[in-house]
Coordinates of C-alpha atoms in Angstrom, one line a residue:
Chain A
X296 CA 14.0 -4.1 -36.0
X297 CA 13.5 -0.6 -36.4
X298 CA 15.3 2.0 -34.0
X299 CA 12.3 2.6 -31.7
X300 CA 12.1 -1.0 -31.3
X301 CA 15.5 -1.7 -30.3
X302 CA 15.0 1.2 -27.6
X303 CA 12.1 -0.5 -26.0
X304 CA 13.5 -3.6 -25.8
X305 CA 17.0 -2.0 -24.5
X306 CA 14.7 0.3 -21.9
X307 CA 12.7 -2.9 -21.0
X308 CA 16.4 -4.9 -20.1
X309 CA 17.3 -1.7 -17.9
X310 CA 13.9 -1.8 -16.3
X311 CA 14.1 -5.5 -15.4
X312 CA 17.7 -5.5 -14.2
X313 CA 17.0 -3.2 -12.1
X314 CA 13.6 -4.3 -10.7
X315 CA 15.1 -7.9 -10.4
X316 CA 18.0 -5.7 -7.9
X317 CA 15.3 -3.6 -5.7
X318 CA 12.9 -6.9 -5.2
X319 CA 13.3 -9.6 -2.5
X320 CA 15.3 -12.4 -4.0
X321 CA 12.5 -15.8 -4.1
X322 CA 14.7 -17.1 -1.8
X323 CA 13.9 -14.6 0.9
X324 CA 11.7 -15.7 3.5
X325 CA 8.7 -16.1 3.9
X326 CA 9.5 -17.9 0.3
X327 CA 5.8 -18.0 -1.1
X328 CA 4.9 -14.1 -1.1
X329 CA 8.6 -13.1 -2.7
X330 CA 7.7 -16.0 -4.9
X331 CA 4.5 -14.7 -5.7
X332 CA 5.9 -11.1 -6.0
X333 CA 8.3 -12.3 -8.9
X334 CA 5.6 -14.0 -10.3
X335 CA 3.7 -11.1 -11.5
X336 CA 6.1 -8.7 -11.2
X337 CA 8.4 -10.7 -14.2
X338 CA 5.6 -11.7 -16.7
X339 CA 6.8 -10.5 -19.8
X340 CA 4.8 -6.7 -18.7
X341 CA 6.2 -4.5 -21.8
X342 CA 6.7 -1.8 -18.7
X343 CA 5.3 1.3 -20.8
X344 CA 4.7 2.8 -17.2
X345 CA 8.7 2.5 -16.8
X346 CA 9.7 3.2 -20.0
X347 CA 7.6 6.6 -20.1
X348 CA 9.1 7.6 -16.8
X349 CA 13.0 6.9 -18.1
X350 CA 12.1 9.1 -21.8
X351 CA 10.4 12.1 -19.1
X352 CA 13.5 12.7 -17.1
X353 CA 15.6 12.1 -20.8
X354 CA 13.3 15.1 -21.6
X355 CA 14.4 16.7 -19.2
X356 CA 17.9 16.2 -19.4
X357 CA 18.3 14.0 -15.9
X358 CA 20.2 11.0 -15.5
X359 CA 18.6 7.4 -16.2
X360 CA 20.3 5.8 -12.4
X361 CA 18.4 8.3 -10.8
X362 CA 15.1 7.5 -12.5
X363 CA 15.1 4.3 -12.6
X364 CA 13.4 4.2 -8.8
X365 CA 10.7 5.7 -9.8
X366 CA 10.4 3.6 -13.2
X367 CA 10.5 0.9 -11.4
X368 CA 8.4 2.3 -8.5
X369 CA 5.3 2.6 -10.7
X370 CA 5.4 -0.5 -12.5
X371 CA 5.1 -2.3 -9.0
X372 CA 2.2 -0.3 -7.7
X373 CA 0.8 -0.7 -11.2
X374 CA 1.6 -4.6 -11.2
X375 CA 0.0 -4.9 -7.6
X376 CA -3.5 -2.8 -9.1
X377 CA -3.5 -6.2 -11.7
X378 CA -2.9 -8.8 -9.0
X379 CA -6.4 -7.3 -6.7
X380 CA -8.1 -6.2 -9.8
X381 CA -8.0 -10.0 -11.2
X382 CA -9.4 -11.3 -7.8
X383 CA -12.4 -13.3 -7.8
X384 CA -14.3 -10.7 -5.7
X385 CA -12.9 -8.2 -8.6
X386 CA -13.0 -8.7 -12.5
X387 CA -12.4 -12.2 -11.8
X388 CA -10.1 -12.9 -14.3
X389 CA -7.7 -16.2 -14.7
X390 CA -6.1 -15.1 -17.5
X391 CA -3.2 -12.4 -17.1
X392 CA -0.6 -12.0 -19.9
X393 CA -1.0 -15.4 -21.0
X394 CA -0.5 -16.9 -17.7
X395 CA -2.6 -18.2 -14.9
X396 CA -3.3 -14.9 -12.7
X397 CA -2.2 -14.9 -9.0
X398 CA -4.9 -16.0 -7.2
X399 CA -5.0 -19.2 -9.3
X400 CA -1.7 -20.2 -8.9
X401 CA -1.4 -18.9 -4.7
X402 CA -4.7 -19.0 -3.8
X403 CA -6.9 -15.7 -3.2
X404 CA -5.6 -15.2 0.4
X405 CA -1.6 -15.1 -0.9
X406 CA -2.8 -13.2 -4.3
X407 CA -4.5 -10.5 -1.7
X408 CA -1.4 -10.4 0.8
X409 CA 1.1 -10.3 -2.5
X410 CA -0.9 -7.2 -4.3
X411 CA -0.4 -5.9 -0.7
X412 CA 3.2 -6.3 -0.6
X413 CA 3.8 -4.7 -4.0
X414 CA 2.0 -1.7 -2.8
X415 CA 4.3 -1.6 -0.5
X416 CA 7.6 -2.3 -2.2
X417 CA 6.5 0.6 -4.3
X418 CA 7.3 3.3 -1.9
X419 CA 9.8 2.0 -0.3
X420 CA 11.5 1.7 -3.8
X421 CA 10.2 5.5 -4.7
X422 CA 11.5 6.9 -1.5
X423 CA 15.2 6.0 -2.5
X424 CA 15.0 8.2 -5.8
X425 CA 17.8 10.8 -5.0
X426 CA 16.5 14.1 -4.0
X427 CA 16.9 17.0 -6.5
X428 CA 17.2 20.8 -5.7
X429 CA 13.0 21.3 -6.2
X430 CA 12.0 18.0 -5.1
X431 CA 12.8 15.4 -2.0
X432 CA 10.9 11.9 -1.2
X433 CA 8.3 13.8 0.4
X434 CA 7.6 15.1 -3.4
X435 CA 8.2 11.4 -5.1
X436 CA 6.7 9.7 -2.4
X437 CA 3.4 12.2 -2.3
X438 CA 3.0 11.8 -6.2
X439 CA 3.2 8.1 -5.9
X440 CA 0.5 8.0 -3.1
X441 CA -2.0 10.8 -4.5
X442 CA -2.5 8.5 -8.1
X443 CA -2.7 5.6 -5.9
X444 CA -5.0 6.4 -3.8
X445 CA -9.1 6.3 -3.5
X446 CA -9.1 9.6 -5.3
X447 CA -7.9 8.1 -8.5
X448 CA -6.2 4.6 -9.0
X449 CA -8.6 2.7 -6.1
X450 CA -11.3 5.2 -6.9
X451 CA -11.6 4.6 -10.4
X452 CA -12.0 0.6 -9.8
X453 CA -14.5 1.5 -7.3
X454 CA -16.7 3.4 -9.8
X455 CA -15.8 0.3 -12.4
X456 CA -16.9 -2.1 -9.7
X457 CA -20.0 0.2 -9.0
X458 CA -20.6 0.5 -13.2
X459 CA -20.9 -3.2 -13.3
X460 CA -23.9 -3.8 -15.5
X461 CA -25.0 -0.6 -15.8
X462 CA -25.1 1.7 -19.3
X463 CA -22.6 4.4 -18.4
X464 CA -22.6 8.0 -20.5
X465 CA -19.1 8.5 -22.1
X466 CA -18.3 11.2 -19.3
X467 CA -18.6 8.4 -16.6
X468 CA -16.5 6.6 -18.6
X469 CA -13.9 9.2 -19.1
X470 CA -14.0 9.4 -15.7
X471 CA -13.1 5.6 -14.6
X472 CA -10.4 6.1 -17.2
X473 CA -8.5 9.3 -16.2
X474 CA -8.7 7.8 -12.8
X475 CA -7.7 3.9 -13.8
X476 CA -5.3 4.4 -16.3
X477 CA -4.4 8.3 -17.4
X478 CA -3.0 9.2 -13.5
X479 CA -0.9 6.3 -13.3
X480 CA 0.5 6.9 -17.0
X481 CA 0.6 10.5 -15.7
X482 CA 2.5 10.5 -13.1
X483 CA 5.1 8.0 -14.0
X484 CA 5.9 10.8 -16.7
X485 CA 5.8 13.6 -13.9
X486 CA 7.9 11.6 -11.5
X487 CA 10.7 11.2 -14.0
X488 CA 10.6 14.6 -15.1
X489 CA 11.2 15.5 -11.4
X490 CA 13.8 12.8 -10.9
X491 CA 15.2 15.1 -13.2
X492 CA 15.1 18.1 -11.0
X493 CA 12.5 19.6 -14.0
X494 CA 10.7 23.1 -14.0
X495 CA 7.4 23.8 -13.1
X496 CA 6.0 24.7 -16.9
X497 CA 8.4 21.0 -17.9
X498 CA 6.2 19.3 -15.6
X499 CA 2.7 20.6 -16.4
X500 CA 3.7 19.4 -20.3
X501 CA 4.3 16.3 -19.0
X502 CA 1.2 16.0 -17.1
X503 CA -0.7 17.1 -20.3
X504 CA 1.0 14.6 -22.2
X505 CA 0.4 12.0 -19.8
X506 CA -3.6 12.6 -19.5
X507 CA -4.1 12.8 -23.2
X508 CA -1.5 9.6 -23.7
X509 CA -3.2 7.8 -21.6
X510 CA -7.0 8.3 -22.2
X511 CA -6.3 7.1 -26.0
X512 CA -4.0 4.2 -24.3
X513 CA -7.6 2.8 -22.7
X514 CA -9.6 3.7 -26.3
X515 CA -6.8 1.7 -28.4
X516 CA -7.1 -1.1 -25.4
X517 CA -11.0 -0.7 -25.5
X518 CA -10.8 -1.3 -29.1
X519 CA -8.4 -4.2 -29.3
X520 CA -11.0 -6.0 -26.7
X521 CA -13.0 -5.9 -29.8
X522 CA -10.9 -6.6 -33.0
X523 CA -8.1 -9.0 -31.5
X524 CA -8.0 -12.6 -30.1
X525 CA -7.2 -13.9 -26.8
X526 CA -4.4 -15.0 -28.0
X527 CA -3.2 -11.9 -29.2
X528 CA -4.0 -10.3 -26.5
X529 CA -2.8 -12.5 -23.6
X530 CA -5.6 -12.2 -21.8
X531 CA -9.8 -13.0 -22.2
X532 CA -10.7 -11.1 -25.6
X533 CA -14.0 -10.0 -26.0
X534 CA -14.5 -10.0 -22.6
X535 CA -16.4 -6.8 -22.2
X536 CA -19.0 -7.3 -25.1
X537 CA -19.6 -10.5 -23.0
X538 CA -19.9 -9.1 -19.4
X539 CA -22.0 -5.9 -21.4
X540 CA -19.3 -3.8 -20.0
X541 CA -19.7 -0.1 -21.3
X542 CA -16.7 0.8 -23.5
X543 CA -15.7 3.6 -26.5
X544 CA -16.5 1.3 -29.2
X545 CA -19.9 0.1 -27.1
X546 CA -20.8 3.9 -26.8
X547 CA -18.9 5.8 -29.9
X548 CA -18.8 2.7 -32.3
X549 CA -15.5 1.4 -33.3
X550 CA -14.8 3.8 -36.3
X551 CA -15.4 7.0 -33.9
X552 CA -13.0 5.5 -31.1
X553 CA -10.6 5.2 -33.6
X554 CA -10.9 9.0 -34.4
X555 CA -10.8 9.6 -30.7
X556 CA -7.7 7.8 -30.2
X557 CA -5.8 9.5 -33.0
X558 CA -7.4 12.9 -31.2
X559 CA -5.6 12.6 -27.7
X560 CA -2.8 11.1 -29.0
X561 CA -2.4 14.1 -31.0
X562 CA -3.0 16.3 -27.9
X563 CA -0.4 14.3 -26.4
X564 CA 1.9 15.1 -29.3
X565 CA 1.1 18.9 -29.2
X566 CA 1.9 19.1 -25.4
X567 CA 5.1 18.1 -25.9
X568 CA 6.0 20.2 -28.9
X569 CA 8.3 22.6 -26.1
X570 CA 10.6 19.6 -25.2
X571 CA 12.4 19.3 -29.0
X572 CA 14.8 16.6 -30.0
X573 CA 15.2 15.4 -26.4
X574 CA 11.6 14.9 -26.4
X575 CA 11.7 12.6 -29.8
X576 CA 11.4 9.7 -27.6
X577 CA 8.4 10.4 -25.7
X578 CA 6.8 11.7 -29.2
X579 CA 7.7 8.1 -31.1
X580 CA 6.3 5.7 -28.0
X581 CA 3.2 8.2 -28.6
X582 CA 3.1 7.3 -32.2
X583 CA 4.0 3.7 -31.6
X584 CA 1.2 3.2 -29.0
X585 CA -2.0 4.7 -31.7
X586 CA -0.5 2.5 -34.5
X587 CA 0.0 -1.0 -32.9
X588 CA -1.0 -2.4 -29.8
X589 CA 1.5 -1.8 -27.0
Chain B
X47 CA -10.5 7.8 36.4
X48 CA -6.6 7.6 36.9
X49 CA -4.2 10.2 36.2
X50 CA -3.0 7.8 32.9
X51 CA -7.2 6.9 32.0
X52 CA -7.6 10.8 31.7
X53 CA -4.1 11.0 29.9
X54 CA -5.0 8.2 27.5
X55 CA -8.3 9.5 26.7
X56 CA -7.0 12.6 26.0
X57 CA -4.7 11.0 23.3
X58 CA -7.2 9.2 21.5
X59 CA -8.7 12.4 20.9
X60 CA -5.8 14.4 19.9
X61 CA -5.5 11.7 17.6
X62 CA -9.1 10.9 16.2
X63 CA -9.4 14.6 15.5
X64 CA -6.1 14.7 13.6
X65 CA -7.0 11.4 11.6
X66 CA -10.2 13.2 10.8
X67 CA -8.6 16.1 9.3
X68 CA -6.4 13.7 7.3
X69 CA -8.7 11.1 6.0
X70 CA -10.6 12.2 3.1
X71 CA -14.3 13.3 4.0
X72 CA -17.0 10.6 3.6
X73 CA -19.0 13.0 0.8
X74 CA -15.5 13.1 -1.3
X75 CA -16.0 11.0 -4.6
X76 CA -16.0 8.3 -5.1
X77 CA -18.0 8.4 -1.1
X78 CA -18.8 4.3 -1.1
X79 CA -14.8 4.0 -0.9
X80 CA -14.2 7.1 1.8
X81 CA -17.4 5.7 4.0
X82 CA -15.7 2.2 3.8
X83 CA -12.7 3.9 4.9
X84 CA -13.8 5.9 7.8
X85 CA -16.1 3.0 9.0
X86 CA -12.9 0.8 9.4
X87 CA -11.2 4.1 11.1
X88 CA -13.6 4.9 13.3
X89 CA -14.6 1.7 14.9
X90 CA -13.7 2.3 18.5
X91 CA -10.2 1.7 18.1
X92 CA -8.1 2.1 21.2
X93 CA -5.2 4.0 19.3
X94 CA -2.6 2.2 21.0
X95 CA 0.2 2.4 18.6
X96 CA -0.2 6.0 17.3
X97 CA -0.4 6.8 21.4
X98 CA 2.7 4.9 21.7
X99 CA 4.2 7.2 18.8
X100 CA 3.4 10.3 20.7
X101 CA 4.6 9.1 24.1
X102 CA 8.1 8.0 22.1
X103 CA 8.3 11.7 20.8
X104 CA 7.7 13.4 24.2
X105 CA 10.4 10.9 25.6
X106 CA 12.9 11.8 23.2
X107 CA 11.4 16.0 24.2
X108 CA 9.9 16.5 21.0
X109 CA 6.9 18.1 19.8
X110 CA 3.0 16.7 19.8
X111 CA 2.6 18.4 16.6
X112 CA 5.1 16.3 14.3
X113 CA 4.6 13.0 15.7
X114 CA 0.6 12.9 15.2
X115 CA 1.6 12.2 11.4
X116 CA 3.5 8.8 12.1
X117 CA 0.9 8.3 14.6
X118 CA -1.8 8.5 12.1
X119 CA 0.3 7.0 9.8
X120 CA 0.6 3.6 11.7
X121 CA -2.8 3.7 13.2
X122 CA -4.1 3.5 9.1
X123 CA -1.3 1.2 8.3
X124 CA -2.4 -1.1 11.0
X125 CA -6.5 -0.6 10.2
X126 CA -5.5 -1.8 6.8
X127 CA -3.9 -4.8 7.9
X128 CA -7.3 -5.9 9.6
X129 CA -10.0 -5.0 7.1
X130 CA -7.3 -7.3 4.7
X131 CA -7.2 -10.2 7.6
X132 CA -10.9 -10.1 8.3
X133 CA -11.7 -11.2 4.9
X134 CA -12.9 -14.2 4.1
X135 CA -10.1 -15.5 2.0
X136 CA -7.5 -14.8 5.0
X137 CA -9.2 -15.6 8.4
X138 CA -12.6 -15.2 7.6
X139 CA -13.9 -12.6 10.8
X140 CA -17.2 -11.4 10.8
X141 CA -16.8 -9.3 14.1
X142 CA -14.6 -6.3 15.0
X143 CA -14.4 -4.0 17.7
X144 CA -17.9 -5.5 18.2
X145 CA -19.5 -4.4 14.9
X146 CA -19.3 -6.4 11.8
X147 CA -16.3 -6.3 9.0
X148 CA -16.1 -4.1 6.4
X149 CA -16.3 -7.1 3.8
X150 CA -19.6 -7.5 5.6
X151 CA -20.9 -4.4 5.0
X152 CA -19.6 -3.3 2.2
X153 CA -19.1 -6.4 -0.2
X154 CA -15.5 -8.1 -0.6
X155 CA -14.7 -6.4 -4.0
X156 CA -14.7 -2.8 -2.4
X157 CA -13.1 -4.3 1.2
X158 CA -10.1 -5.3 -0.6
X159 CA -9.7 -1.7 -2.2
X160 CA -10.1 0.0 0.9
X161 CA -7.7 -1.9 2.9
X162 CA -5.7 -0.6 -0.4
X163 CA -6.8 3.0 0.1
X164 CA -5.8 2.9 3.8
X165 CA -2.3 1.7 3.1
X166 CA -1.6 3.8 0.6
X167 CA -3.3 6.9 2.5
X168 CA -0.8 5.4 5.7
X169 CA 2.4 7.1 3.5
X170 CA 0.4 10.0 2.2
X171 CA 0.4 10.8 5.8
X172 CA 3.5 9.6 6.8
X173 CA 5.4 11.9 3.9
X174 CA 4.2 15.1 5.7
X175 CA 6.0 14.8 8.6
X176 CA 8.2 17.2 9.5
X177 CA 11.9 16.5 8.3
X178 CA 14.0 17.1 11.7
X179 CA 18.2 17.5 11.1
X180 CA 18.8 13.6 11.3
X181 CA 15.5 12.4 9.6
X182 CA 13.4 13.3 6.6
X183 CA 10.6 11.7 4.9
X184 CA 13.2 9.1 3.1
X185 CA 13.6 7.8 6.2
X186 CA 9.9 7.9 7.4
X187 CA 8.6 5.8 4.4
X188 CA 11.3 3.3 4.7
X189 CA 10.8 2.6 8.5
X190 CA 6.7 2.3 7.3
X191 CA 7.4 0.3 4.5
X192 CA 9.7 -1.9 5.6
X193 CA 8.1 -2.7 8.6
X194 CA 4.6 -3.2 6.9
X195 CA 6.2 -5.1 4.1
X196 CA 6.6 -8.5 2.8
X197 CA 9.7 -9.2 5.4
X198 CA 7.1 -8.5 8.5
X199 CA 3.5 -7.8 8.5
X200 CA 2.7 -9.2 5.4
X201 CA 5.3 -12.0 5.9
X202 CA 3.7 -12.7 9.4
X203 CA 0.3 -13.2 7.9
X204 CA 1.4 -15.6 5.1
X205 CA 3.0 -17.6 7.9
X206 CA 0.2 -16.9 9.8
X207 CA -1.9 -18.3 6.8
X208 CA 0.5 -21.2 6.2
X209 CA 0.5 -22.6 10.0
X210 CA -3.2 -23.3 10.1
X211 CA -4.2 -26.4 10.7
X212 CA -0.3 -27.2 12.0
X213 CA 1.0 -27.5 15.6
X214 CA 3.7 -24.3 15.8
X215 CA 6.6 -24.6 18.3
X216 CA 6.9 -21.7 20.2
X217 CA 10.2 -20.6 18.1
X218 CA 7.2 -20.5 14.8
X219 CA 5.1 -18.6 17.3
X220 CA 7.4 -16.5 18.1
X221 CA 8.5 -15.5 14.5
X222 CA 5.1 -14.8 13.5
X223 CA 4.6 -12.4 16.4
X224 CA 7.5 -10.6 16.0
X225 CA 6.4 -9.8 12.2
X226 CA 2.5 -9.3 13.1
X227 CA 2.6 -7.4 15.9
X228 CA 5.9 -6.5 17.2
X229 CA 7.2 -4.8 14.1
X230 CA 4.5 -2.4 13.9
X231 CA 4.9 -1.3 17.7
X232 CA 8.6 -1.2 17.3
X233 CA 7.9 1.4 14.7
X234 CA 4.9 3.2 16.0
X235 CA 7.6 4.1 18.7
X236 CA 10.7 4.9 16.4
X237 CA 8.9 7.3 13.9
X238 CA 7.7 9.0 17.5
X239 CA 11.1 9.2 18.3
X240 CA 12.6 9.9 14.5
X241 CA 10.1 12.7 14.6
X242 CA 11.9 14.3 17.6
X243 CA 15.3 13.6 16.4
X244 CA 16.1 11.2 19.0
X245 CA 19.9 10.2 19.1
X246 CA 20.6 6.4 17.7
X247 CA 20.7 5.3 21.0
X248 CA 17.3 6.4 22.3
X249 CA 16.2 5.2 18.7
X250 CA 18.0 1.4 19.9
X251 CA 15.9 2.1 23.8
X252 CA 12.7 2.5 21.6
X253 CA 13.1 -0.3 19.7
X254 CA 14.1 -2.8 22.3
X255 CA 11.5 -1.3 24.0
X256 CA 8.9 -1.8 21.3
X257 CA 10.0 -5.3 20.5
X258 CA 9.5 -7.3 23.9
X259 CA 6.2 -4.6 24.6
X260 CA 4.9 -6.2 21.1
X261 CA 5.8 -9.8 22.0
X262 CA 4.4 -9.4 25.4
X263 CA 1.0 -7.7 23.6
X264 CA 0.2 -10.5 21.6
X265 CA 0.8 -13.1 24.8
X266 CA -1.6 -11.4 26.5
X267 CA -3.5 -11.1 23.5
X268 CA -3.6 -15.3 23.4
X269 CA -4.6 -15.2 27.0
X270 CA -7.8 -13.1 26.6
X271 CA -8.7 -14.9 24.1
X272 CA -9.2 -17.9 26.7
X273 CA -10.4 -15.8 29.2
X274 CA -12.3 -13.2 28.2
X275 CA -16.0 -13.8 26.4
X276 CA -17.0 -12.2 23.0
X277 CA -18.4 -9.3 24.5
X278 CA -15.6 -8.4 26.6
X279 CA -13.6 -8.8 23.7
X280 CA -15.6 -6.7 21.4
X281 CA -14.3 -9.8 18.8
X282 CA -15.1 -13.7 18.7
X283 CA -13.7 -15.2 21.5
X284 CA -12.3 -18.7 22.0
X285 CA -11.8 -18.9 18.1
X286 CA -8.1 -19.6 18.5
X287 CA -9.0 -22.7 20.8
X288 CA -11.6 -23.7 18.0
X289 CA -9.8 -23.1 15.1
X290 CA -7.1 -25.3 16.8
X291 CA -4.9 -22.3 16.4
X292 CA -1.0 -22.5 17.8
X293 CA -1.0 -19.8 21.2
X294 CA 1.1 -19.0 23.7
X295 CA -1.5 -20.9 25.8
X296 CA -1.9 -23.7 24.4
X297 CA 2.2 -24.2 23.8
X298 CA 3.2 -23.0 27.6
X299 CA -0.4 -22.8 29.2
X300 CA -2.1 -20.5 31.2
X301 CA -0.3 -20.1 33.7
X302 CA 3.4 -19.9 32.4
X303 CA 1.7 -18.1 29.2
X304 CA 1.2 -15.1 32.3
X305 CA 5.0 -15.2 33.5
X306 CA 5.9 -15.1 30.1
X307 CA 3.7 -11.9 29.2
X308 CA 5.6 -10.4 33.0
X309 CA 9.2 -11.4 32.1
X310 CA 8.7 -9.7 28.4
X311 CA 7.1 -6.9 29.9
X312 CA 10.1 -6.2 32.7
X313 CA 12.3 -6.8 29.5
X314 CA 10.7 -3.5 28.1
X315 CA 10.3 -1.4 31.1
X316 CA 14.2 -1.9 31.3
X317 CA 14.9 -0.8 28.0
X318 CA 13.8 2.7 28.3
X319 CA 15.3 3.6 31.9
X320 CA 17.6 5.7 30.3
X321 CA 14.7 8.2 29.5
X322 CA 13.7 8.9 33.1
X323 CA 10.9 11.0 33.6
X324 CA 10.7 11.6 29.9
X325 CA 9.6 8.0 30.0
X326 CA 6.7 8.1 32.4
X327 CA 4.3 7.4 30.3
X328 CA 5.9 4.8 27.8
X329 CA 6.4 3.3 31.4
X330 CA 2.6 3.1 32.4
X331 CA 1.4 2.1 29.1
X332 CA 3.5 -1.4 29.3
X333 CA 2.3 -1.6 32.9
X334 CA -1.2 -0.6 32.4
X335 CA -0.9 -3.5 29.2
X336 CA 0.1 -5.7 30.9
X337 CA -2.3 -5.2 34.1
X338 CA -5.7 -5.6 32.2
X339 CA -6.6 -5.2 28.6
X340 CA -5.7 -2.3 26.6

């Protein structure tokens, strides 16, 4: 296993440890929605949200304890986003990670209240990061809430919901995804970075990182839709030629998306140039995520 | 009108013109999700809780200003909580406030994201209050989240969810109250009194306060439900009786249903004699409750 490798899987351990510590034991009661949380909260995610947060504030030369609240913060509000987004009334999807999603296993009424409790668990886990000279919970929790919201997270599956079936232009597109995927990706970078207390030009890197990072994470996921099985995959492959879902490869063809891909990730890779050796980390999951899937 | 009518009116203002400023405008983009959230905000609501959190800040002598962000705060917390109940996958209502659900109007798909957009919007706006020498916004988002997660008012639905169909004992009953309704007023009144740096022991008068005020809501709650018509009740009445639904009524009846809504109330009024005058209004609220609907 090559050095990167080990690191993920290392990062991944501290991620879960610590997740398995904030979260209700199953035990709690009422049993079924802290069952239910576990359920998709420990489904063998790769937590690249996490793992991205830890590497920022490593960037920034911050301590790992303190950022692991908002690592693990972000990959339960992005956890609860899957759980309502695989609703019936949503993308309808009983396929999640290889397993049966939430609502299949619950029941859409438990799968609605348990993406609601995730949300939930997600600041009051983000409010306990430990405050830093420049920035206190109002800061963490603010950052949290803001990508979250119906500005970018909720907003972005509204305009997917609302795209449903129609042809959309590659700037609508861009649009659902900087929304959808790059803020989340985003701002787990810029809450570790200010976890570790980091300067106002460190955190604008970060956020350019981020953006870039994570419009080429949804081409690479756009593409893989395409050239990979379900079983590959985890989930329904193919499933957007089949709902005639617009997607880069649909609208750029699959040779240009993979152009497109290596583009941003190479904007990613310029923006955080300034960080050095202490940002190698960030720079290899960057590499790592345009070569294989993640 | 009464002294407390005019008083009360007066509060819903202050507090629909502050939630107005806060919410994102219905033109903002995407506008399908910010017009789904504002119809669900601005439905005739009686603002009860956020008017409790202002009434808990001037008992504790603190300033209107910092406790209308906890106030809003709860007041989108608990709007959230109904657009998610009134679904059809939890109880199925198509009637609120006397106009029909959001799912109604806008679809399921988008009803489920903007009771997501209103919770996370409730710690947006719970973040900006003012920190005070004993409390800053750590302490805000915890007393939200914990009280809105899946411990209480989430908990309290799936139980909720889970006791249809059964006979409850009143203990059952009880326990779901405490978590659906009670722990939200408990904290509408101690963020009101957080936000005026109240001592720990006006924070233990609030929340005793809050607690038998909450149980003592929802008995009366049950009660109209028998009593009063659909029109009166600006929501379907009689459903509880038709759904075969567990009530205070139908455990105790009518009758001892009534002392028990008086007993909890006196319970209340007790707790906060310590604030005197301060606590005039806290004081007519409960009676006013418990005198007629509210």
């Amino acid at each position: 296993m090559s050095d990167l490798k080990i690191w993920l899987k290392n990062q991944q351990e501290v991620v879960d440890t610590k997740l398995d510590q904030l979260l209700p034991s199953s035990e709690t009661a009422p049993a079924t929605i802290h069952q239910a949380m576990r359920y998709s909260m420990f489904a063998g995610g790769k937590r690249l949200r996490p793992i991205l947060c830890l590497a920022a504030a490593e960037a920034c030369g911050g301590a790992q304890e303190a950022a692991l609240y908002p690592a693990c913060a972000v990959e339960v509000m992005h956890t609860y986003s899957l759980v309502h987004d695989d609703l019936p009334c949503m993308d309808d999807d009983d396929l999640r990670r290889g397993r049966p999603t939430s609502h299949v296993v619950y029941g859409e009424g438990v799968a609605v209240l348990t993406g609601d409790a995730l949300l939930t668990e997600a600041f009051t886990i983000v409010a306990q990061t430990p405050q830093t000279p420049l920035y206190n919970a109002s800061h963490f929790v603010s950052e949290l809430s803001e990508t979250g919201g119906s500005k970018k997270l909720i907003g972005g599956q509204v305009l997917d919901l609302e795209g449903e079936g129609q042809k959309l232009n590659l700037q609508q597109l861009i649009q659902i995804h900087e929304a959808k995927t790059a803020a989340l990706l985003c701002s787990s970078l810029r809450l570790g970075g200010m976890s570790a207390n980091c300067s106002p030009e460190q955190l604008q890197a970060l956020t350019d990182f981020g953006y870039n990072l994570g419009l080429a994470f949804q081409v690479i996921d756009d593409i893989l839709d395409v050239t990979q099985t379900t079983e590959q995959l985890g989930k329904t492959a193919g499933k957007d030629e089949a709902v005639d879902k617009s997607t880069y490869p649909a609208i750029l063809g699959l040779e240009e998306s993979k152009k497109e891909a290596a583009r941003l990730t190479k904007l990613a890779l310029d923006a955080i140039k300034p960080f050095g050796e202490k940002g190698r980390r960030l720079d290899e999951i960057a590499r790592y995520m345009l070569e294989r899937e993640f």
